[in-house]
Each structure stands twice: as structure tokens, then as C-alpha cells.
Amino acid sequence: MKSDNFDWHEYYELANSFLNEEDIAKLRTGMGRYYYSSFLESRDFILENNIFLNPFNEKIMKSTSGRVHQETRFTFKNHPDLNRNNSGAKIAQNLNVLRKYRNMVDYDSKNPENIKHAYARCQMKSEKIFNLLDELN
């Protein structure tokens, strides 16, 4: 039976379909999809496993506030259950790199230098996050 929930990994697959593109708009879009697939899978991991730092953290994590992006990274970086083998800190670090790229391509009209290299880096960081989440399961 098909789930009613969207599979955030489909954003990752969409971004992968743009790997050989030359179209700047598709590359910019794909970089954003790498960020959102990784961020939303990470956020949902916290929610599905009820891994919160405190009641305030839980409130933010369950909200639709823009602060949930920062709180997700903060939770992975600081929660002891997520940091066996330093996995949570690595997820937080990779999410931060992806967020910076996503902000750059969404808000800066100047095209990034060597966008293909940046795109490949986003793909690598996103894949690393999915692998680390699998290790935590």
C-alpha cells in the first residue's frame, strides 16, 4: 500500500537527474533539492524517533517555523543519542554546508563560480547525510 506521506528522497533523485545538465536554472534548483531532501529527512528522523533536547526544542521541531532549520542542525550536533561515532555532528555540519549553497543559489543573482563543482559537492554532502541517517537507524 502506498503511503500518504511524500518521500523526501524523491527530491534527491530529482536533483540527481540534473547532474549532467548545463542549464543554470536546473542546477540551481537541484542544489536546493539536495538541501531540502537532506534537511527534511533529518527533521523527520528527529520527529519519528522523538529525539528532543528539551520541551522548547520539541516545540520548535514540531512547528512550521523557519527556525526548525537551525534547530534541526542544533539537535543533531548536541543530542547525545545522535552522536555515537560523532554522526549527529557530521549531519549538522553537512546540513550547514548544503544550507549555505541553497541560500546562495536562491538569493544571489550572481552565478556561482564553477557551479558544476558546487553541484557535485552538494550531491556528495546530501548522500553523506542519508548514509549517516541509515547508520543511526
Short mmCIF file of C-alpha atoms in Angstrom, two decimals:
data_model
loop_
_atom_site.label_atom_id
_atom_site.label_comp_id
_atom_site.label_asym_id
_atom_site.label_seq_id
_atom_site.Cartn_x
_atom_site.Cartn_y
_atom_site.Cartn_z
CA MET A 1 0.00 0.00 0.00
CA LYS A 2 1.29 3.44 -0.88
CA SER A 3 1.93 5.87 1.97
CA ASP A 4 0.15 9.22 2.13
CA ASN A 5 3.45 10.84 3.08
CA PHE A 6 5.77 12.32 0.50
CA ASP A 7 9.16 10.64 0.29
CA TRP A 8 11.71 13.46 0.64
CA HIS A 9 14.29 11.23 -1.02
CA GLU A 10 12.46 11.94 -4.30
CA TYR A 11 13.91 15.47 -4.14
CA TYR A 12 17.36 13.87 -4.01
CA GLU A 13 16.52 11.72 -7.05
CA LEU A 14 15.24 14.78 -8.92
CA ALA A 15 18.47 16.63 -8.17
CA ASN A 16 20.46 13.61 -9.35
CA SER A 17 18.61 13.75 -12.67
CA PHE A 18 20.20 17.18 -13.23
CA LEU A 19 23.80 16.01 -12.64
CA ASN A 20 24.76 16.28 -16.32
CA GLU A 21 22.76 19.43 -17.03
CA GLU A 22 24.25 22.65 -18.32
CA ASP A 23 21.08 24.68 -17.64
CA ILE A 24 21.92 27.01 -14.73
CA ALA A 25 18.29 27.16 -13.57
CA LYS A 26 18.14 23.37 -13.27
CA LEU A 27 21.46 23.29 -11.45
CA ARG A 28 20.29 25.98 -9.02
CA THR A 29 17.01 24.12 -8.49
CA GLY A 30 18.83 20.83 -7.95
CA MET A 31 21.12 22.33 -5.32
CA GLY A 32 18.03 23.44 -3.42
CA ARG A 33 16.50 19.97 -3.75
CA TYR A 34 19.65 18.39 -2.31
CA TYR A 35 19.33 20.66 0.72
CA TYR A 36 15.62 20.08 1.23
CA SER A 37 15.78 16.31 0.79
CA SER A 38 18.54 16.13 3.40
CA PHE A 39 17.02 18.66 5.79
CA LEU A 40 13.53 17.16 5.70
CA GLU A 41 14.75 13.58 6.11
CA SER A 42 16.86 14.76 9.06
CA ARG A 43 13.98 16.67 10.63
CA ASP A 44 11.65 13.70 10.20
CA PHE A 45 14.26 11.38 11.76
CA ILE A 46 14.16 13.52 14.91
CA LEU A 47 10.35 13.65 14.93
CA GLU A 48 9.82 9.94 14.22
CA ASN A 49 12.26 8.93 16.94
CA ASN A 50 11.11 11.56 19.47
CA ILE A 51 14.67 12.77 19.98
CA PHE A 52 14.44 16.20 21.55
CA LEU A 53 16.83 18.19 23.70
CA ASN A 54 14.14 19.82 25.86
CA PRO A 55 10.50 20.98 25.64
CA PHE A 56 11.42 24.18 23.78
CA ASN A 57 13.41 22.18 21.22
CA GLU A 58 10.44 19.82 20.78
CA LYS A 59 8.06 22.75 20.25
CA ILE A 60 10.29 24.23 17.53
CA MET A 61 10.90 20.85 15.88
CA LYS A 62 7.15 20.21 15.65
CA SER A 63 6.43 23.67 14.25
CA THR A 64 6.44 25.11 10.75
CA SER A 65 8.67 27.96 11.89
CA GLY A 66 11.71 28.80 9.79
CA ARG A 67 13.69 28.22 12.97
CA VAL A 68 13.23 24.47 12.53
CA HIS A 69 16.16 24.51 10.08
CA GLN A 70 18.56 25.81 12.73
CA GLU A 71 17.02 23.66 15.44
CA THR A 72 17.46 20.51 13.36
CA ARG A 73 21.19 21.19 12.99
CA PHE A 74 21.44 22.10 16.68
CA THR A 75 19.69 18.87 17.74
CA PHE A 76 21.96 16.68 15.63
CA LYS A 77 25.03 18.49 16.88
CA ASN A 78 24.11 18.34 20.58
CA HIS A 79 21.91 15.33 21.32
CA PRO A 80 23.98 12.51 22.88
CA ASP A 81 21.81 9.77 21.31
CA LEU A 82 22.64 11.15 17.86
CA ASN A 83 26.36 11.42 18.43
CA ARG A 84 27.58 7.91 18.78
CA ASN A 85 30.56 7.93 16.40
CA ASN A 86 30.02 11.69 16.01
CA SER A 87 27.28 11.01 13.41
CA GLY A 88 24.96 13.79 14.55
CA ALA A 89 27.68 16.43 14.43
CA LYS A 90 28.61 15.28 10.91
CA ILE A 91 24.97 15.52 9.81
CA ALA A 92 24.74 19.03 11.28
CA GLN A 93 27.94 20.09 9.54
CA ASN A 94 26.84 18.71 6.16
CA LEU A 95 23.39 20.31 6.51
CA ASN A 96 25.07 23.63 7.19
CA VAL A 97 27.18 23.38 4.02
CA LEU A 98 24.09 22.48 1.97
CA ARG A 99 22.13 25.35 3.54
CA LYS A 100 24.83 27.84 2.54
CA TYR A 101 24.73 26.61 -1.05
CA ARG A 102 20.94 26.66 -1.06
CA ASN A 103 20.89 30.24 0.22
CA MET A 104 23.46 31.24 -2.40
CA VAL A 105 21.51 29.81 -5.35
CA ASP A 106 18.12 31.02 -4.05
CA TYR A 107 19.07 34.58 -3.12
CA ASP A 108 22.21 35.63 -5.02
CA SER A 109 21.64 36.57 -8.66
CA LYS A 110 25.35 36.21 -9.43
CA ASN A 111 26.04 32.73 -10.72
CA PRO A 112 28.47 30.81 -8.52
CA GLU A 113 31.91 30.15 -9.92
CA ASN A 114 32.29 26.56 -11.06
CA ILE A 115 28.66 25.66 -10.39
CA LYS A 116 29.24 22.08 -11.59
CA HIS A 117 31.81 21.58 -8.83
CA ALA A 118 29.42 23.09 -6.28
CA TYR A 119 26.65 20.84 -7.58
CA ALA A 120 28.80 17.74 -7.18
CA ARG A 121 29.71 18.84 -3.66
CA CYS A 122 26.02 19.22 -2.78
CA GLN A 123 25.31 15.75 -4.14
CA MET A 124 28.15 14.30 -2.06
CA LYS A 125 27.04 16.09 1.13
CA SER A 126 23.44 15.01 0.68
CA GLU A 127 24.42 11.40 0.06
CA LYS A 128 26.61 11.50 3.18
CA ILE A 129 23.65 12.69 5.27
CA PHE A 130 21.43 9.85 4.01
CA ASN A 131 24.18 7.34 4.80
CA LEU A 132 24.67 8.74 8.30
CA LEU A 133 20.92 8.64 8.96
CA ASP A 134 20.90 5.00 7.89
CA GLU A 135 23.75 4.28 10.33
CA LEU A 136 21.75 5.87 13.17
CA ASN A 137 18.75 3.62 12.50
#
